[in-house]
């Protein structure tokens, strides 16, 4: 389990709107402390305790043996001790090996469980509760956090149990041999507990700052790595280097501060051990026990220090895991942005469910894909209105571009249309059906969504497309690839459709990824395709080329029909920040920002753009 | 993987101090560890023999205090060294990328991941592995050297058995290399699966496949567990074997010491020191093995970063002989420049410095990995005034501006241009305030900012934002349309002191009225500077002093030469420059 990766996205999860109502899942029953051991971890801890105790016994009995030998006894009298030393020497690595196998197996078992349950909890929150942008970073943060949380079992729980077991044995044995020395050992144990608590406290205190500092370093270096040309072009490179230096020195400061906790623990442990050795030596000198036992007693606190040292790292891992657990909970406890039951009493009669992902699309479905909204409003957090009352009429088979300034609500509109976010008011009809009265899955099955970060799964090109419609055959897949402008890619692939893509296979360029997302939507055959700034990260010429191919989807000869005829096609609504290629759409709508706090129907309607824009609004082609 | 790459210290001088301090604390800790063995055995001897305890105990306590101090220092230095080394690497990497050709940089995704996760992976390498390495290099040597003095037979045993550890580790590694490699490959794909599925969750939800994947997640996680355990078993087994080997070696020392003690041929104190010191020789070596895997990621990343920092020519030479058919040519129509000697302008602006002109000769440029140059054998002289570059898309207009701005280096030919301010197609606007965005290159007062905003016609928009100049432009910031952002970028250009202004499609996001306004503004800017603008729209051409058409060489019919109808052909006077 790796420990360090760029931890930046995790902060974004913390920054999630707190005003979103939490789901009933928050009920305390599920809450368990992050270090709470599973059965396997307890087993691991006990085995580790035996290993640690063997190590301590090895040091102590060796001391006894040496001192006894120096008294020049008959060799035979040493045999028992020699056998014991050997046994402890062998036991330590054997039990350590056993402990590591047991505790790692238990942790991996737990990881499997936690991953499955976290995955299931994420599904209803996807995508609306993952933030508006950079969702894959948020999701990566969840994966890393889960690893950290489970890591706590191996890095915290097992060492703590081991130390407790070995320490307990040491205290018990010394109490038997000499009460005062046993009390010294008990005192050492108490001191170790207090020091550990202090270290965790210090570490946890600065952890959020550390994550924030790391996030800032990541943000600045990401900016500089991806936009160095733009920065240099405007003479901003020196300024950006200044930001980097600032971020680095902030990180340096907080690292120094957070390491203070660990440093204090490491040094206080040694001071405590030193004090214990001194106290034991003074006590032992006048004890009425044999000299070899005196040596054993003096060496015991030294041997214990071997068991204490791992606690420094354990406390650090504990603080880290707690932070991760909090972030995961904060995200998974959010209430879904859409209710999964029809909003009103019953579904409208007379509307059979449309095709779902599993069936071949019928052109009749395309004909019933017009989108109509009346006074549609929406809000992400329940306080601010993100989408003012919106009337929208998108005829079936038309291609609409939606533009507008930042924060005008165009992405919110798309989220509502995609049924990712429940509207706060108004009506939304798709193909004449009031979708708010329809089961969620039924509506979603009619809509394909393409966002600005198309995910390429680590599987074959074919599987990457057929996940949108499992019964699609090779011809469908190839047609979709051609329609999305990926002919060159397909021809260049060594194994054609069987070529593995994604993290373990061939990488795709930004443009190819955007096109893959579009091909996926096309292969799905779903009547409505919604695109949320699919070309936002592409350079302008590529962006325009992608949009050109997009607007021809289903219109090119040999696909859905002959160009210029009435052949039905997918309805396409694309939200775009810039208007690259917006002129290629049937209509361009501009969403205006609602005045903050209030909703005024006069300002928030998307209007067919007029002289405000560079192109005329054409009547929708039918 | 190399345990330590000395290139680090050469390429990143800032890493020298942390690494040096780490080595120093490592050596100091080693010395006190050995001293502690002496003090401890003296204490034990005093307790056993009932002699004076005060003196050895004072020594021991003193040493524990020193060790406590060193332990705290080691923790702090390690944390600091980790952050310093990775920050220094990151800074060096980004600084380097700030100077190299646009084509010589890594592809953006790889660049971002190397600059963030890559350099961060070096942190545990520097914070944990390097100290371990120092300890392993110092402590065993010190321990053996001390043993030679105290009890040479023990030193001999340790010196003979210690090398067995790395040899044994190498043998285990070799014997299991094949199966380990096979397992790692399987493991990588299994452990990547969850991340892949989770990152793709939005897609899976869209296409109704998310719930079906839950079972797969469970199943693959279980397979991952089994595969990981197989790999771990070997790793744990080999580390247990090494520990056993070390224990046996220490036992040999103990047995020889014990025998000599029982024969009375050795003093108790020396015997105790020998058995306390012997383990100190072994554990640092074992710890290197344990930390080795944890540090491997960091070492790989370090190698990648150092590769980027290598001062070898990052850009391959441009193809010397371009394929004739794929070649592009350029034609310059420059009427006004010939009729207006540039020297006159240099003298016409006293106090504001010479207005440098752009001179390009025989310029050829090909993208990395592309056989055909996108710009071939281009000659251009752009003096004061507005030079407009047009041409079909993909003909290299933006690349030409990159070359003039120095963001790309010519494959052949020369570019002489003064420092420029370049408004790219997607200009950089920071996520901070409007003020920050406008002053990123050069400081300016609020009055100057308002003047610039007025000039580009967005002063009203900015004034209406909550906070005005302090309004946040971030992703969740206040609403500015693409056109308004474009104008902000032009306002920044208006403020820039550079005498050469490069504009890539400055009117792209604007409505006809706005475009006309911006075109007039560009013409005004061209009165005191050299302005080169790329456009596919007409507004700017109306104001152009010079017009360059870039066209495909094999399609000469495409060359359309527009009459430049410049409204600003009269020589500018010094007075007009005075308002800056």
XYZ file of C-alpha atoms in Angstrom, chain A residues 2-447:
446
model
C 1.620 3.173 -1.106
C 1.597 6.080 1.244
C 2.285 9.196 -0.695
C 0.450 10.446 -3.688
C -0.642 13.917 -4.556
C -3.145 14.542 -1.820
C -4.655 17.664 -3.280
C -8.056 16.499 -4.488
C -8.969 15.449 -1.009
C -9.223 18.990 0.190
C -11.863 19.718 -2.382
C -14.070 17.130 -0.818
C -13.799 18.931 2.481
C -14.702 22.143 0.761
C -17.977 20.582 -0.279
C -21.092 22.567 0.514
C -21.967 21.869 4.102
C -25.462 23.104 3.693
C -26.409 20.068 1.637
C -28.694 18.004 3.807
C -27.067 14.847 5.079
C -28.689 11.533 4.424
C -30.110 9.383 7.227
C -26.995 7.242 6.808
C -25.299 9.570 9.289
C -27.036 7.760 12.135
C -24.349 6.871 14.636
C -24.694 3.117 14.276
C -22.315 2.897 11.344
C -19.668 5.070 12.969
C -16.664 3.168 14.068
C -13.359 4.594 15.064
C -10.791 4.333 12.381
C -8.405 2.251 14.486
C -11.105 -0.129 15.719
C -9.662 -3.580 15.067
C -11.238 -6.340 13.072
C -10.906 -9.938 14.216
C -7.980 -10.462 11.869
C -6.228 -7.361 13.133
C -6.561 -8.538 16.716
C -4.981 -11.835 15.704
C -2.231 -9.928 13.946
C -1.727 -7.699 16.970
C -1.425 -10.667 19.315
C 1.066 -12.397 17.039
C 2.974 -9.135 16.782
C 2.907 -8.932 20.568
C 4.549 -12.343 20.800
C 7.169 -11.307 18.249
C 7.901 -8.065 20.106
C 7.974 -9.824 23.473
C 10.396 -12.393 22.033
C 12.681 -9.569 20.949
C 12.576 -8.058 24.436
C 13.129 -11.426 26.057
C 16.069 -12.022 23.743
C 17.847 -8.883 24.940
C 17.015 -9.484 28.611
C 17.938 -13.171 28.712
C 21.131 -12.503 26.744
C 22.102 -10.064 29.496
C 21.338 -12.669 32.110
C 23.323 -15.270 30.201
C 26.402 -13.103 29.785
C 26.505 -12.103 33.424
C 25.896 -15.709 34.518
C 28.673 -16.903 32.217
C 31.063 -14.359 33.667
C 30.545 -16.063 37.015
C 32.223 -19.089 35.364
C 29.633 -21.706 36.307
C 29.495 -25.244 34.956
C 28.523 -24.896 31.319
C 25.570 -27.258 31.791
C 23.835 -24.773 34.089
C 23.772 -22.320 31.196
C 22.050 -24.723 28.814
C 18.479 -23.772 29.707
C 19.262 -20.119 29.188
C 21.040 -20.849 25.906
C 18.021 -22.785 24.670
C 15.729 -19.934 25.709
C 17.872 -17.321 23.969
C 17.827 -19.427 20.828
C 14.084 -19.956 21.049
C 13.432 -16.231 21.468
C 15.829 -15.477 18.636
C 13.985 -17.829 16.293
C 10.516 -16.866 17.543
C 10.889 -13.207 16.745
C 11.255 -13.475 12.947
C 8.793 -16.365 12.726
C 6.037 -14.589 14.650
C 6.784 -11.320 12.885
C 6.310 -13.070 9.538
C 3.082 -14.648 10.742
C 1.839 -11.322 12.099
C 2.512 -9.500 8.851
C 0.717 -12.118 6.795
C -2.276 -12.123 9.136
C -2.624 -8.380 9.505
C -2.125 -7.598 5.820
C -4.647 -10.235 4.859
C -7.132 -8.780 7.345
C -6.494 -5.258 6.079
C -6.948 -6.275 2.451
C -10.147 -8.053 3.355
C -11.344 -4.872 4.997
C -10.239 -2.845 1.999
C -12.345 -5.007 -0.276
C -15.349 -4.475 1.985
C -14.838 -0.749 2.364
C -14.314 -0.302 -1.349
C -17.485 -2.137 -2.205
C -19.600 -0.220 0.286
C -18.037 3.120 -0.618
C -18.666 2.380 -4.285
C -22.295 1.613 -3.606
C -22.643 4.771 -1.550
C -21.066 6.829 -4.328
C -23.434 5.683 -7.059
C -26.471 7.749 -6.013
C -24.215 10.765 -5.393
C -22.761 10.619 -8.875
C -22.276 12.969 -10.519
C -24.100 15.906 -8.937
C -22.577 15.680 -5.457
C -19.010 15.239 -6.643
C -18.581 18.924 -7.331
C -19.048 20.772 -10.554
C -15.641 20.291 -12.109
C -12.732 17.880 -11.765
C -14.932 15.092 -10.521
C -12.370 12.455 -11.327
C -9.954 14.178 -8.940
C -12.552 14.035 -6.183
C -13.054 10.352 -6.919
C -9.306 9.714 -6.907
C -9.253 11.382 -3.492
C -11.867 8.912 -2.255
C -9.794 5.960 -3.452
C -6.649 7.311 -1.752
C -8.527 8.102 1.447
C -9.958 4.595 1.621
C -6.447 3.198 1.338
C -5.260 5.463 4.161
C -8.144 4.466 6.389
C -7.516 0.766 5.929
C -3.780 1.361 6.271
C -4.501 2.400 9.853
C -5.209 -1.241 10.676
C -1.689 -2.289 9.729
C 0.115 0.865 10.733
C -1.752 1.796 13.900
C -3.878 -0.957 15.361
C -1.417 -3.836 14.992
C 1.641 -1.993 16.400
C -0.415 -0.590 19.276
C -1.788 -4.009 20.223
C 1.680 -5.559 19.838
C 3.298 -2.951 22.042
C 0.509 -3.256 24.600
C 0.822 -7.054 24.731
C 4.621 -7.043 24.959
C 4.596 -4.154 27.428
C 1.994 -5.947 29.532
C 4.134 -9.085 29.634
C 7.204 -7.038 30.583
C 5.343 -5.230 33.354
C 3.873 -8.471 34.712
C 7.223 -10.295 34.742
C 9.117 -7.449 36.347
C 6.361 -7.119 38.968
C 6.931 -10.775 39.802
C 10.734 -10.378 39.967
C 10.722 -7.086 41.825
C 7.752 -4.975 42.740
C 9.558 -1.595 42.596
C 11.053 -2.318 39.154
C 7.621 -3.481 37.979
C 6.176 -0.163 39.119
C 8.901 1.675 37.209
C 7.910 -0.305 34.102
C 4.261 0.518 34.725
C 5.214 4.179 34.968
C 7.075 3.860 31.677
C 3.926 2.373 30.118
C 1.789 5.259 31.344
C 4.339 7.764 30.048
C 4.347 6.095 26.635
C 0.531 6.336 26.476
C 0.568 10.027 27.392
C 3.343 10.814 24.915
C 1.440 8.972 22.157
C -1.699 10.972 22.874
C 0.281 14.192 22.759
C 1.897 13.214 19.470
C -1.448 12.383 17.867
C -2.912 15.644 19.103
C -0.016 17.665 17.678
C -0.069 15.788 14.399
C -3.850 16.100 13.920
C -3.802 19.777 14.757
C -1.642 20.755 11.815
C -2.839 18.138 9.367
C -5.541 20.247 7.660
C -2.987 23.008 7.169
C -0.556 20.521 5.711
C -3.134 19.239 3.241
C -4.098 22.799 2.315
C -0.441 23.688 1.770
C 0.060 20.618 -0.405
C -3.084 21.419 -2.349
C -1.797 24.905 -3.048
C 1.560 23.550 -4.244
C -0.279 21.134 -6.508
C -2.589 23.829 -7.827
C 0.269 26.172 -8.706
C 2.471 23.495 -10.227
C -0.420 22.114 -12.226
C -1.092 25.586 -13.541
C 2.542 26.124 -14.427
C 2.984 22.706 -15.987
C -0.102 22.918 -18.159
C -0.131 26.621 -19.038
C 3.501 27.614 -19.187
C 3.079 28.939 -22.725
C 0.132 31.161 -21.813
C 1.905 32.392 -18.692
C 5.112 33.207 -20.507
C 3.129 34.858 -23.292
C 1.780 37.520 -20.947
C 4.993 37.901 -18.967
C 3.456 36.136 -15.995
C 6.037 33.394 -15.613
C 8.046 35.264 -12.985
C 4.863 35.951 -11.032
C 3.933 32.286 -11.213
C 7.400 31.318 -9.976
C 6.734 33.691 -7.104
C 3.500 31.822 -6.355
C 5.410 28.564 -6.429
C 8.026 29.872 -4.021
C 5.307 31.123 -1.704
C 3.466 27.803 -1.819
C 6.707 25.938 -1.181
C 7.681 28.063 1.781
C 4.179 27.705 3.251
C 4.510 23.938 2.862
C 7.955 24.101 4.428
C 6.609 26.021 7.427
C 3.709 23.698 8.074
C 5.905 20.616 7.598
C 8.276 21.912 10.236
C 5.355 22.552 12.550
C 3.752 19.163 12.035
C 7.056 17.339 12.482
C 7.343 18.946 15.914
C 4.794 16.441 17.243
C 6.717 13.472 15.928
C 10.025 14.922 17.094
C 8.629 15.515 20.569
C 7.333 11.950 20.766
C 10.581 10.404 19.520
C 12.679 12.349 22.023
C 10.294 12.003 24.969
C 10.182 8.229 24.436
C 13.974 8.119 24.778
C 13.939 10.384 27.819
C 11.333 8.127 29.440
C 13.364 5.002 28.638
C 16.553 6.637 29.965
C 14.784 7.575 33.190
C 13.401 4.054 33.516
C 16.872 2.501 33.000
C 18.357 4.831 35.622
C 15.591 4.147 38.140
C 15.820 0.407 37.558
C 19.623 0.451 37.941
C 19.415 2.316 41.241
C 16.701 -0.017 42.527
C 18.359 -3.189 41.213
C 21.720 -2.498 42.822
C 20.297 -3.078 46.290
C 17.803 -5.786 45.378
C 18.008 -9.185 47.038
C 18.176 -11.094 43.761
C 20.973 -12.893 41.959
C 23.330 -10.731 39.935
C 22.272 -12.153 36.531
C 18.657 -11.188 37.344
C 19.875 -7.690 38.206
C 21.372 -7.454 34.721
C 18.141 -8.737 33.241
C 16.138 -6.090 35.086
C 18.444 -3.242 34.032
C 18.300 -4.308 30.390
C 14.518 -4.714 30.299
C 13.628 -0.999 29.817
C 16.248 -0.848 27.027
C 14.624 -3.843 25.374
C 11.213 -2.175 25.727
C 12.381 0.858 23.779
C 12.535 -1.399 20.730
C 8.787 -1.943 21.106
C 8.030 1.740 21.631
C 9.808 3.217 18.622
C 7.203 2.074 16.035
C 4.564 4.090 17.910
C 5.936 7.351 16.470
C 4.971 6.314 12.946
C 1.760 4.758 14.209
C 0.547 8.037 15.703
C 1.255 9.800 12.442
C -0.681 7.193 10.474
C -3.530 7.513 12.951
C -3.846 11.257 12.469
C -3.754 10.781 8.734
C -6.361 8.032 8.704
C -8.703 10.059 10.898
C -8.547 12.942 8.460
C -9.249 10.588 5.558
C -12.180 9.021 7.382
C -13.688 12.439 8.027
C -13.408 13.388 4.368
C -14.974 10.142 3.199
C -17.828 10.539 5.659
C -18.390 14.151 4.668
C -18.806 13.082 1.058
C -20.717 9.837 1.472
C -23.125 11.341 3.985
C -24.433 13.855 1.478
C -27.986 13.384 0.359
C -28.370 12.493 -3.329
C -29.240 15.434 -5.565
C -32.116 13.531 -7.105
C -34.893 11.654 -5.420
C -35.272 8.190 -6.868
C -39.035 8.044 -6.729
C -41.486 9.794 -8.984
C -42.188 13.133 -7.489
C -45.934 13.170 -7.934
C -48.505 10.558 -7.142
C -48.328 8.158 -10.052
C -46.753 7.917 -13.431
C -48.754 9.405 -16.218
C -50.767 6.690 -17.873
C -50.204 5.861 -21.475
C -46.446 6.130 -21.512
C -44.704 2.865 -21.770
C -41.111 3.013 -20.608
C -38.825 3.896 -23.430
C -35.898 1.857 -24.560
C -33.308 1.222 -21.915
C -29.650 0.647 -22.314
C -30.180 -2.966 -23.186
C -32.365 -2.669 -26.229
C -31.818 -1.497 -29.726
C -33.057 2.017 -30.235
C -36.052 2.590 -32.373
C -36.340 5.610 -34.508
C -39.707 6.247 -32.976
C -37.837 7.020 -29.774
C -35.896 9.686 -31.616
C -39.156 11.233 -32.750
C -40.273 11.604 -29.149
C -37.187 13.296 -27.861
C -38.229 16.928 -27.803
C -37.303 18.756 -24.602
C -39.699 21.286 -23.096
C -39.306 23.117 -19.824
C -41.503 25.758 -18.229
C -40.301 28.017 -15.410
C -37.671 25.425 -14.543
C -35.540 26.474 -11.576
C -32.792 24.678 -9.714
C -30.327 25.093 -6.905
C -27.309 23.023 -5.917
C -27.164 23.942 -2.268
C -30.673 24.987 -1.469
C -29.765 28.586 -0.680
C -28.766 30.314 -3.848
C -30.771 29.959 -7.024
C -28.394 28.639 -9.644
C -30.893 28.457 -12.458
C -33.580 31.078 -12.806
C -36.996 30.239 -14.284
C -36.232 28.800 -17.676
C -38.494 28.074 -20.609
C -36.907 25.828 -23.146
C -38.307 24.329 -26.339
C -36.001 21.950 -28.127
C -37.711 20.110 -30.972
C -36.867 16.447 -31.467
C -33.776 15.922 -33.582
C -32.467 19.462 -33.302
C -29.023 20.599 -32.217
C -28.851 23.346 -29.666
C -25.859 25.153 -28.204
C -26.299 26.756 -24.802
C -23.845 29.494 -23.889
C -23.611 32.103 -21.204
C -21.156 33.624 -18.784
C -19.666 31.754 -15.855
C -22.218 31.081 -13.206
C -25.186 31.846 -15.423
C -26.618 28.412 -14.769
C -25.983 26.708 -18.074
C -24.332 23.681 -16.483
C -27.091 23.633 -13.870
C -29.648 23.547 -16.657
C -27.860 20.584 -18.193
C -27.696 18.772 -14.838
C -31.445 19.165 -14.423
C -32.118 17.994 -17.974
C -29.869 14.972 -17.377
C -31.806 14.203 -14.170
C -28.648 14.564 -12.134
C -30.202 17.329 -10.091
C -33.834 17.711 -9.023
C -35.370 21.009 -10.100
C -36.631 23.232 -7.351
C -39.609 24.279 -9.437
C -41.207 24.231 -12.865
C -41.892 21.448 -15.310
C -39.691 19.343 -17.568
C -41.139 17.214 -20.325
C -39.171 14.881 -22.506
C -40.985 13.663 -25.606
C -44.214 14.833 -24.063
C -43.715 12.877 -20.824
C -43.443 14.702 -17.530
C -40.148 13.174 -16.470
C -40.523 14.309 -12.890
C -43.333 11.783 -12.605
C -41.258 9.042 -14.131
C -38.875 6.723 -12.325
C -35.378 8.175 -12.441
C -33.761 5.282 -14.275
C -36.428 5.362 -16.952
C -35.656 8.958 -17.805
C -31.918 8.552 -17.551
C -32.059 5.608 -19.933
C -33.209 7.996 -22.657
C -30.349 10.414 -22.170
